[in-house]
Coordinates of C-alpha atoms in Angstrom, one line a residue:
X1 CA -10.2 -87.5 55.8
X2 CA -6.7 -86.5 54.7
X3 CA -5.2 -87.2 51.3
X4 CA -3.0 -90.2 50.7
X5 CA 0.7 -89.3 50.4
X6 CA 2.1 -89.2 46.9
X7 CA 4.6 -91.9 47.6
X8 CA 2.1 -94.5 48.5
X9 CA 2.9 -97.7 46.5
X10 CA 0.2 -99.3 44.4
X11 CA 0.9 -102.8 46.0
X12 CA -0.1 -104.8 43.0
X13 CA -3.2 -102.9 42.1
X14 CA -3.9 -102.8 38.3
X15 CA -2.1 -100.0 36.6
X16 CA -4.5 -97.7 34.6
X17 CA -3.6 -96.7 31.1
X18 CA -4.8 -93.7 29.1
X19 CA -4.2 -92.8 25.4
X20 CA -3.2 -89.2 25.0
X21 CA -2.8 -87.3 21.7
X22 CA 0.9 -88.3 21.8
X23 CA 0.8 -91.8 23.1
X24 CA -0.3 -94.2 25.9
X25 CA 0.6 -93.5 29.5
X26 CA 0.5 -95.9 32.4
X27 CA -0.2 -94.6 35.8
X28 CA -0.7 -96.0 39.3
X29 CA -3.8 -96.8 41.3
X30 CA -3.8 -95.5 44.9
X31 CA -6.1 -95.9 47.9
X32 CA -9.8 -95.5 47.0
X33 CA -9.2 -96.4 43.4
X34 CA -7.6 -93.0 42.6
X35 CA -5.6 -93.2 39.4
X36 CA -2.4 -91.1 39.3
X37 CA -0.3 -90.2 36.3
X38 CA 2.9 -88.3 36.8
X39 CA 5.5 -86.7 34.6
X40 CA 3.4 -86.6 31.3
X41 CA 5.2 -84.3 28.8
X42 CA 3.0 -81.5 27.4
X43 CA 5.8 -79.9 25.5
X44 CA 9.2 -80.9 24.1
X45 CA 12.3 -80.6 26.4
X46 CA 13.5 -77.0 26.4
X47 CA 17.2 -77.8 25.6
X48 CA 19.7 -76.7 23.0
X49 CA 18.0 -74.4 20.5
X50 CA 14.8 -74.7 22.5
X51 CA 16.2 -73.4 25.8
X52 CA 14.9 -69.9 25.2
X53 CA 12.3 -70.6 22.6
X54 CA 8.5 -70.8 22.8
X55 CA 7.3 -74.3 23.8
X56 CA 6.8 -76.9 21.1
X57 CA 4.6 -80.0 21.2
X58 CA 6.3 -83.2 22.5
X59 CA 7.3 -86.0 20.1
X60 CA 4.8 -88.8 20.0
X61 CA 5.9 -92.2 21.4
X62 CA 5.2 -95.8 20.5
X63 CA 4.3 -98.3 23.1
X64 CA 3.4 -97.4 26.7
X65 CA 5.1 -94.6 28.6
X66 CA 5.5 -95.1 32.3
X67 CA 3.9 -92.3 34.3
X68 CA 4.6 -93.6 37.8
X69 CA 7.0 -91.0 39.1
X70 CA 7.2 -87.2 39.0
X71 CA 9.0 -85.9 35.9
X72 CA 12.1 -83.7 35.9
X73 CA 11.7 -80.3 37.6
X74 CA 12.6 -77.1 35.9
X75 CA 16.2 -76.0 36.4
X76 CA 16.4 -73.8 39.5
X77 CA 18.6 -72.8 42.4
X78 CA 17.9 -73.7 46.0
X79 CA 16.1 -71.4 48.4
X80 CA 18.4 -69.6 50.9
X81 CA 18.9 -71.6 54.0
X82 CA 16.4 -69.7 56.2
X83 CA 13.6 -70.4 53.7
X84 CA 14.7 -73.9 52.6
X85 CA 13.9 -75.1 56.2
X86 CA 10.3 -74.0 55.7
X87 CA 9.6 -74.6 52.0
X88 CA 10.2 -78.0 50.6
X89 CA 11.4 -77.9 47.0
X90 CA 12.4 -81.3 45.5
X91 CA 14.6 -81.4 42.5
X92 CA 14.2 -84.2 39.9
X93 CA 17.0 -84.2 37.4
X94 CA 16.4 -84.4 33.6
X95 CA 15.7 -82.4 30.5
X96 CA 12.0 -83.2 30.0
X97 CA 10.8 -80.6 32.6
X98 CA 7.7 -79.4 30.7
X99 CA 5.5 -82.1 32.2
X100 CA 2.3 -82.4 34.3
X101 CA 0.5 -84.8 36.6
X102 CA -3.1 -86.0 36.7
X103 CA -5.1 -87.4 39.7
X104 CA -8.5 -88.8 38.7
X105 CA -11.2 -90.8 40.5
X106 CA -12.8 -91.7 37.2
X107 CA -12.6 -95.3 35.9
X108 CA -10.7 -94.1 32.9
X109 CA -10.0 -97.6 31.4
X110 CA -13.4 -99.1 31.5
X111 CA -15.6 -99.4 28.4
X112 CA -18.5 -97.2 29.7
X113 CA -17.0 -94.0 31.0
X114 CA -18.6 -91.9 33.8
X115 CA -19.9 -88.4 33.3
X116 CA -17.0 -86.1 32.9
X117 CA -15.8 -84.4 36.1
X118 CA -14.7 -80.8 36.9
X119 CA -11.0 -80.2 36.4
X120 CA -8.7 -78.1 38.5
X121 CA -5.2 -77.1 37.2
X122 CA -2.6 -76.1 39.8
X123 CA 0.2 -73.6 39.0
X124 CA 2.8 -73.6 41.8
X125 CA 4.4 -70.6 43.3
X126 CA 8.1 -69.8 44.1
X127 CA 8.7 -66.2 43.0
X128 CA 8.9 -67.6 39.4
X129 CA 12.4 -68.9 40.3
X130 CA 11.7 -71.9 42.4
X131 CA 9.1 -74.6 43.1
X132 CA 7.6 -77.5 41.2
X133 CA 4.6 -79.7 40.9
X134 CA 6.5 -82.4 42.9
X135 CA 6.2 -80.6 46.2
X136 CA 4.5 -83.2 48.5
X137 CA 2.0 -80.7 49.9
X138 CA 0.6 -80.4 46.3
X139 CA -0.5 -84.0 46.2
X140 CA -3.9 -84.1 44.4
X141 CA -5.4 -87.2 46.0
X142 CA -7.9 -85.3 48.2
X143 CA -9.3 -83.4 45.2
X144 CA -9.7 -86.7 43.2
X145 CA -11.2 -88.3 46.3
X146 CA -13.8 -85.6 46.3
X147 CA -14.7 -85.9 42.6
X148 CA -12.3 -83.4 40.9
X149 CA -9.7 -84.3 38.3
X150 CA -6.6 -82.5 39.5
X151 CA -3.7 -81.5 37.2
X152 CA -0.5 -79.9 38.3
X153 CA 2.2 -78.5 35.9
X154 CA 5.8 -77.5 35.8
X155 CA 7.0 -74.5 33.8
X156 CA 10.3 -72.8 33.1
X157 CA 11.7 -70.6 35.9
X158 CA 14.1 -67.8 36.5
X159 CA 16.2 -66.6 33.5
X160 CA 15.0 -69.6 31.4
X161 CA 11.4 -68.7 31.8
X162 CA 11.4 -65.0 32.4
X163 CA 14.8 -63.5 31.4
X164 CA 14.3 -60.7 28.9
X165 CA 16.4 -61.0 25.7
X166 CA 16.3 -59.2 22.3
X167 CA 16.4 -62.5 20.4
X168 CA 13.9 -64.6 22.3
X169 CA 10.2 -64.5 23.1
X170 CA 9.3 -62.9 26.4
X171 CA 7.3 -64.6 29.2
X172 CA 8.3 -68.1 28.2
X173 CA 7.1 -69.5 31.5
X174 CA 3.7 -68.1 30.8
X175 CA 3.7 -69.6 27.3
X176 CA 4.6 -73.0 28.9
X177 CA 1.5 -72.6 31.2
X178 CA -0.7 -71.8 28.1
X179 CA 0.7 -74.9 26.4
X180 CA -0.2 -77.0 29.4
X181 CA -3.7 -75.7 29.4
X182 CA -4.0 -76.5 25.7
X183 CA -2.9 -80.0 26.5
X184 CA -5.6 -80.2 29.1
X185 CA -8.2 -79.1 26.6
X186 CA -7.3 -81.8 24.2
X187 CA -6.5 -84.7 26.5
X188 CA -8.3 -84.4 29.8
X189 CA -11.5 -86.1 28.7
X190 CA -9.5 -89.3 28.4
X191 CA -8.8 -89.0 32.1
X192 CA -12.4 -88.5 33.0
X193 CA -12.3 -84.7 33.1
X194 CA -14.6 -82.1 31.4
X195 CA -12.6 -79.8 29.2
X196 CA -15.5 -77.3 29.4
X197 CA -15.2 -77.1 33.3
X198 CA -11.6 -76.1 34.0
X199 CA -10.7 -74.1 37.0
X200 CA -7.1 -72.7 37.2
X201 CA -5.7 -72.1 40.7
X202 CA -2.4 -71.0 42.1
X203 CA -0.6 -69.3 45.0
X204 CA 2.0 -66.5 45.1
X205 CA 3.8 -66.6 41.7
X206 CA 1.2 -69.1 40.6
X207 CA -1.6 -66.6 41.3
X208 CA 0.4 -63.9 39.5
X209 CA 0.5 -66.3 36.6
X210 CA -3.2 -66.8 36.7
X211 CA -3.7 -63.1 36.7
X212 CA -1.6 -63.1 33.5
X213 CA -3.6 -65.9 32.1
X214 CA -6.8 -63.9 32.7
X215 CA -5.2 -61.1 30.8
X216 CA -3.5 -63.0 28.0
X217 CA -5.5 -63.3 24.7
X218 CA -3.7 -66.6 23.9
X219 CA -5.3 -68.2 27.1
X220 CA -8.9 -67.2 26.2
X221 CA -11.2 -70.3 26.3
X222 CA -8.6 -72.6 28.0
X223 CA -10.2 -72.2 31.4
X224 CA -13.5 -71.1 32.9
X225 CA -12.9 -70.2 36.5
X226 CA -9.9 -68.9 38.5
X227 CA -8.5 -69.0 42.0
X228 CA -5.8 -66.5 43.0
X229 CA -4.2 -67.2 46.4
X230 CA -1.9 -64.4 47.6
X231 CA -0.9 -63.1 44.2
X232 CA -2.3 -60.4 41.9
X233 CA -2.0 -59.6 38.2
X234 CA 1.2 -57.6 37.6
X235 CA 4.0 -56.9 35.2
X236 CA 7.5 -55.7 36.0
X237 CA 9.2 -52.8 34.3
X238 CA 11.3 -54.3 31.4
X239 CA 14.5 -52.6 32.7
X240 CA 14.1 -54.3 36.1
X241 CA 14.1 -57.7 34.4
X242 CA 16.9 -56.7 31.9
X243 CA 19.0 -55.7 34.9
X244 CA 19.0 -59.3 36.1
X245 CA 20.0 -60.6 32.7
X246 CA 22.8 -58.0 32.4
X247 CA 24.2 -58.8 35.8
X248 CA 24.2 -62.5 34.9
X249 CA 25.9 -61.7 31.5
X250 CA 28.6 -59.8 33.4
X251 CA 29.3 -62.8 35.6
X252 CA 29.2 -65.2 32.7
X253 CA 31.3 -62.9 30.6
X254 CA 29.0 -63.3 27.6
X255 CA 26.6 -60.9 25.8
X256 CA 23.1 -60.4 27.2
X257 CA 21.5 -62.4 24.4
X258 CA 19.6 -65.7 24.4
X259 CA 22.0 -67.1 21.9
X260 CA 25.0 -66.5 24.2
X261 CA 23.1 -67.8 27.3
X262 CA 22.0 -70.9 25.4
X263 CA 25.7 -71.7 24.8
X264 CA 26.5 -71.5 28.5
X265 CA 26.7 -74.7 30.6
X266 CA 23.5 -75.0 32.7
X267 CA 25.4 -75.2 36.1
X268 CA 27.2 -72.0 35.2
X269 CA 23.9 -70.4 34.3
X270 CA 22.3 -71.4 37.6
X271 CA 25.3 -70.3 39.6
X272 CA 25.1 -66.8 38.0
X273 CA 21.4 -66.8 38.6
X274 CA 21.9 -67.6 42.3
X275 CA 24.3 -64.8 42.6
X276 CA 22.0 -62.1 41.2
X277 CA 19.0 -63.4 43.1
X278 CA 20.7 -62.7 46.4
X279 CA 20.3 -59.0 45.6
X280 CA 16.6 -59.0 45.1
X281 CA 13.7 -59.0 47.5
X282 CA 10.0 -60.0 46.9
X283 CA 8.8 -57.5 49.5
X284 CA 11.2 -54.5 49.2
X285 CA 11.6 -54.5 45.4
X286 CA 14.7 -54.3 43.2
X287 CA 15.6 -56.1 40.0
X288 CA 13.8 -59.5 39.6
X289 CA 12.7 -62.1 37.1
X290 CA 9.0 -61.7 36.3
X291 CA 6.3 -61.1 33.7
X292 CA 6.6 -58.1 31.4
X293 CA 4.3 -56.4 29.1
X294 CA 4.7 -57.8 25.6
X295 CA 2.7 -57.4 22.4
X296 CA 2.8 -61.1 21.8
X297 CA 1.7 -62.3 25.2
X298 CA 0.6 -59.8 27.8
X299 CA -1.0 -56.3 27.8
X300 CA 0.6 -53.4 29.6
X301 CA -1.9 -53.4 32.5
X302 CA -2.8 -57.1 33.2
X303 CA -5.0 -56.1 36.2
X304 CA -7.2 -54.0 33.9
X305 CA -7.3 -56.7 31.3
X306 CA -8.0 -59.4 33.9
X307 CA -10.8 -57.2 35.4
X308 CA -12.3 -57.0 31.9
X309 CA -12.8 -60.8 31.9
X310 CA -16.0 -60.2 33.8
X311 CA -17.4 -63.6 32.7
X312 CA -15.0 -65.7 34.7
X313 CA -16.0 -66.5 38.3
X314 CA -13.2 -65.7 40.8
X315 CA -12.1 -67.0 44.2
X316 CA -9.3 -64.9 45.6
X317 CA -7.7 -63.9 48.9
X318 CA -4.7 -63.7 51.1
X319 CA -3.3 -64.7 54.5
X320 CA -3.6 -62.3 57.4
X321 CA 0.2 -61.9 57.8
X322 CA 1.7 -62.6 54.4
X323 CA 4.9 -60.6 55.1
X324 CA 6.0 -62.8 58.0
X325 CA 7.3 -65.5 55.7
X326 CA 9.6 -63.0 54.1
X327 CA 10.7 -61.1 57.2
X328 CA 10.6 -63.4 60.2
X329 CA 12.9 -66.3 59.2
X330 CA 15.8 -63.9 58.4
X331 CA 15.5 -61.8 61.6
X332 CA 14.5 -58.7 59.5
X333 CA 11.4 -58.1 61.7
X334 CA 13.6 -57.6 64.7
X335 CA 15.7 -55.2 62.8
X336 CA 12.7 -53.2 61.6
X337 CA 11.2 -53.1 65.1
X338 CA 14.5 -51.6 66.3
X339 CA 14.3 -48.9 63.6
X340 CA 10.9 -47.9 65.0
X341 CA 9.3 -45.0 63.2
X342 CA 11.7 -45.2 60.3
X343 CA 10.3 -48.6 59.4
X344 CA 6.8 -47.3 59.3
X345 CA 7.9 -44.3 57.2
X346 CA 9.6 -46.7 54.8
X347 CA 6.5 -48.8 54.5
X348 CA 4.3 -45.7 53.9
X349 CA 6.6 -44.4 51.1
X350 CA 7.0 -47.8 49.4
X351 CA 3.3 -48.6 49.6
X352 CA 2.2 -45.2 48.3
X353 CA -0.1 -44.8 51.4
X354 CA -0.7 -41.5 53.1
X355 CA -0.5 -40.7 56.8
X356 CA -4.2 -41.2 57.3
X357 CA -3.9 -44.8 56.1
X358 CA -1.1 -45.3 58.7
X359 CA -3.3 -43.8 61.4
X360 CA -6.2 -46.1 60.4
X361 CA -3.9 -49.1 60.4
X362 CA -2.6 -48.3 63.9
X363 CA -6.2 -47.9 65.2
X364 CA -7.2 -51.3 63.6
X365 CA -4.1 -53.0 65.1
X366 CA -3.2 -51.2 68.3
X367 CA -0.6 -53.8 69.4
X368 CA 1.2 -53.9 66.1
X369 CA 4.9 -53.0 66.1
X370 CA 6.8 -51.1 63.4
X371 CA 7.7 -54.3 61.5
X372 CA 4.1 -55.4 61.5
X373 CA 2.8 -52.0 60.3
X374 CA 5.4 -51.9 57.5
X375 CA 4.5 -55.5 56.5
X376 CA 0.7 -54.7 56.4
X377 CA 1.3 -51.5 54.4
X378 CA 3.4 -53.3 51.8
X379 CA 1.1 -56.3 51.5
X380 CA -1.8 -54.0 51.0
X381 CA 0.0 -52.5 48.1
X382 CA 1.2 -55.8 46.6
X383 CA -1.7 -58.1 47.3
X384 CA -4.8 -56.9 49.1
X385 CA -5.5 -53.7 47.2
X386 CA -5.1 -55.2 43.6
X387 CA -7.1 -58.3 44.6
X388 CA -9.9 -56.2 46.0
X389 CA -9.8 -54.1 42.8
X390 CA -10.0 -57.3 40.7
X391 CA -12.9 -58.7 42.7
X392 CA -14.9 -55.5 42.6
X393 CA -14.2 -54.5 39.1
X394 CA -17.1 -52.8 37.4
X395 CA -19.0 -54.7 34.7
X396 CA -18.4 -58.1 36.2
X397 CA -21.2 -60.5 35.3
X398 CA -19.7 -63.4 37.2
X399 CA -19.3 -63.5 41.0
X400 CA -16.1 -63.0 43.0
X401 CA -15.6 -64.6 46.3
X402 CA -13.0 -63.1 48.7
X403 CA -11.3 -64.9 51.7
X404 CA -8.7 -64.4 54.3
X405 CA -6.7 -67.2 55.9
X406 CA -6.0 -66.1 59.5
X407 CA -5.0 -69.3 61.4
X408 CA -1.5 -68.7 63.0
X409 CA 1.2 -71.2 62.4
X410 CA 2.5 -73.3 65.3
X411 CA 6.0 -72.2 64.3
X412 CA 7.0 -69.2 66.5
X413 CA 7.1 -65.9 64.6
X414 CA 5.4 -67.0 61.4
X415 CA 1.8 -66.2 62.4
X416 CA -0.6 -66.6 59.5
X417 CA 2.1 -66.2 56.9
X418 CA 2.4 -66.5 53.1
X419 CA 1.9 -70.0 51.8
X420 CA 0.6 -71.3 55.1
X421 CA -2.8 -72.1 53.6
X422 CA -1.5 -74.6 51.1
X423 CA -1.7 -77.7 53.2
X424 CA -5.3 -76.8 54.1
X425 CA -6.4 -76.2 50.5
X426 CA -4.9 -79.5 49.4
X427 CA -6.0 -81.3 52.6
X428 CA -2.4 -82.6 53.0
X429 CA -1.7 -81.8 56.6
X430 CA -0.7 -85.4 57.1
X431 CA 2.2 -85.0 54.6
X432 CA 5.3 -84.5 56.8
X433 CA 6.5 -81.5 54.8
X434 CA 3.3 -79.6 55.7
X435 CA 4.5 -79.3 59.3
X436 CA 7.5 -77.2 58.2
X437 CA 5.2 -74.1 57.9
X438 CA 2.2 -75.2 60.0
X439 CA 4.0 -76.8 62.9
X440 CA 2.6 -79.7 64.8
X441 CA -1.1 -80.3 65.5
X442 CA -2.5 -78.1 62.7
X443 CA -6.3 -78.3 62.8
X444 CA -7.6 -81.0 60.4
X445 CA -11.1 -79.6 60.7
X446 CA -10.0 -76.3 59.2
X447 CA -8.3 -78.2 56.4
X448 CA -11.6 -80.0 55.7
X449 CA -13.5 -76.7 55.6
X450 CA -11.1 -74.9 53.3
X451 CA -10.5 -77.8 50.9
X452 CA -14.2 -78.4 50.7
X453 CA -14.7 -74.7 49.7
X454 CA -12.3 -75.1 46.8
X455 CA -14.0 -78.3 45.7
X456 CA -17.4 -76.6 45.8
X457 CA -16.1 -73.7 43.7
X458 CA -14.8 -76.2 41.1
X459 CA -18.1 -78.1 41.1
X460 CA -20.7 -75.3 41.4
X461 CA -18.8 -72.0 41.1
X462 CA -19.9 -71.3 44.7
X463 CA -17.4 -71.9 47.6
X464 CA -20.2 -71.6 50.2
X465 CA -20.4 -67.9 51.1
X466 CA -21.9 -64.7 49.6
X467 CA -20.1 -63.1 46.6
X468 CA -18.2 -60.0 47.4
X469 CA -20.0 -56.7 46.8
X470 CA -17.0 -54.4 47.0
X471 CA -17.4 -53.6 50.7
X472 CA -17.3 -55.4 54.0
X473 CA -14.9 -58.0 55.3
X474 CA -13.8 -61.2 53.5
X475 CA -14.6 -64.7 54.5
X476 CA -12.2 -65.6 57.3
X477 CA -10.7 -69.1 57.6
X478 CA -9.4 -69.6 61.1
X479 CA -8.4 -66.7 63.5
X480 CA -10.7 -64.3 65.2
X481 CA -14.0 -63.2 63.7
X482 CA -14.2 -59.8 62.1
X483 CA -17.3 -57.6 62.5
X484 CA -19.0 -56.4 59.3
X485 CA -19.9 -52.8 58.8
X486 CA -22.4 -51.3 61.2
X487 CA -22.9 -54.4 63.2
X488 CA -23.5 -56.8 60.3
X489 CA -23.0 -60.5 60.9
X490 CA -19.4 -61.4 61.6
X491 CA -17.7 -63.5 58.9
X492 CA -15.4 -66.4 59.5
X493 CA -14.8 -70.0 58.3
X494 CA -18.1 -71.8 58.0
X495 CA -18.9 -75.5 58.4
X496 CA -18.6 -76.3 54.7
X497 CA -18.7 -80.1 54.2
X498 CA -16.7 -82.0 51.6
X499 CA -18.9 -84.0 49.2
X500 CA -18.3 -86.4 46.5
X501 CA -19.7 -85.6 43.1
X502 CA -19.0 -88.9 41.4
X503 CA -22.0 -90.4 39.6

């Protein structure tokens, strides 16, 4: 059963109300009695003097605040044309962009509340420069349908969230996420959720953010389980981030300070950001906006610090051909295939792999061309190797569950690319935007299996397969089976059934 689309009208159904710590919000009731509250502020609007400051609590309000529509999205620039056709990224204007949404099946406005339900908090991806909680594929109805209170959040992006200045706190987007989790801890019980059973999950930059939350002392105690989809704990060199700010400052003709940038008009700031982003690449490196080591927020090695959180159960994994989203739409794969051995050598150097690793990869994938080999080498370095290291860290007392999403898209050339699994995890293949990546006729059965595994992890801490022991293949969703070592049982997506956990 697929989730109801986020735009479904309530058609005269009673509108649920919840009192938060800052005031009363009025949501909407959707199919199946699911209550949806959108655009709830968890922090004050980051404008004026607050543009580059740490998040502050929102002002309380009198009366009833309407929570029927998505709140403003964080200021951002559009995706390049080749990616905009594949990745929907709605823009909602307004200053109050530090907001969140809640989907809940609980009868939150009745006198005798139900037992509190597990909570999942979604942190979206988008290279820390794009994306929002308003992306239709992220509709939380299916999670609420299956007995989970789903929260999705917006946070500051690009230079506003991750630009590095001498006169502003670093990692402001991460501080926003921590503020949102603190809001959840205080308020989620009023929505029927259990503040002691919170699972954070995210994809790409969202997963990188969750790696940082695992490592950040300020986030300790705000969540209890974590899901990292196609992103690993990392920090960028401070000079790499400063370079982006300096390039913007040169275009704006102002000093590279938060005070000067706060005085710039927002359209000018975004235009300068768009110009400098054209010179960065998520796969091949270069200057970028991102998390940095900072005494106030994040240790120098977040992977090591995240691994030390051995008491947090983890679900983590990747898609089989992550790199195809970055390389195929722009024609880069064709160029790399024409370069032949030079592409493979480039991949080996940038990934830090030796020639033996390249030979092993060729043996494992005998039909792979130069572009595929380069892509696999780089995604091993960026994603698979650090996620395996996190899953298999010594001293872990809580289990880690590792997966691979291997179903190939119906869009020619994309294969099982980065972000393809999202419509399956959210069980939103019926949302029109999901077909941009998946193509027509994506298998609903696979969405049911994958979504159910995420629900089970939130409910029981067990998605339905054995914890990873540091060796052997991951759980595979879709695609061909993979043999385990020495003839062990092959591993692939199992027939995990969705179940309700409502009392």
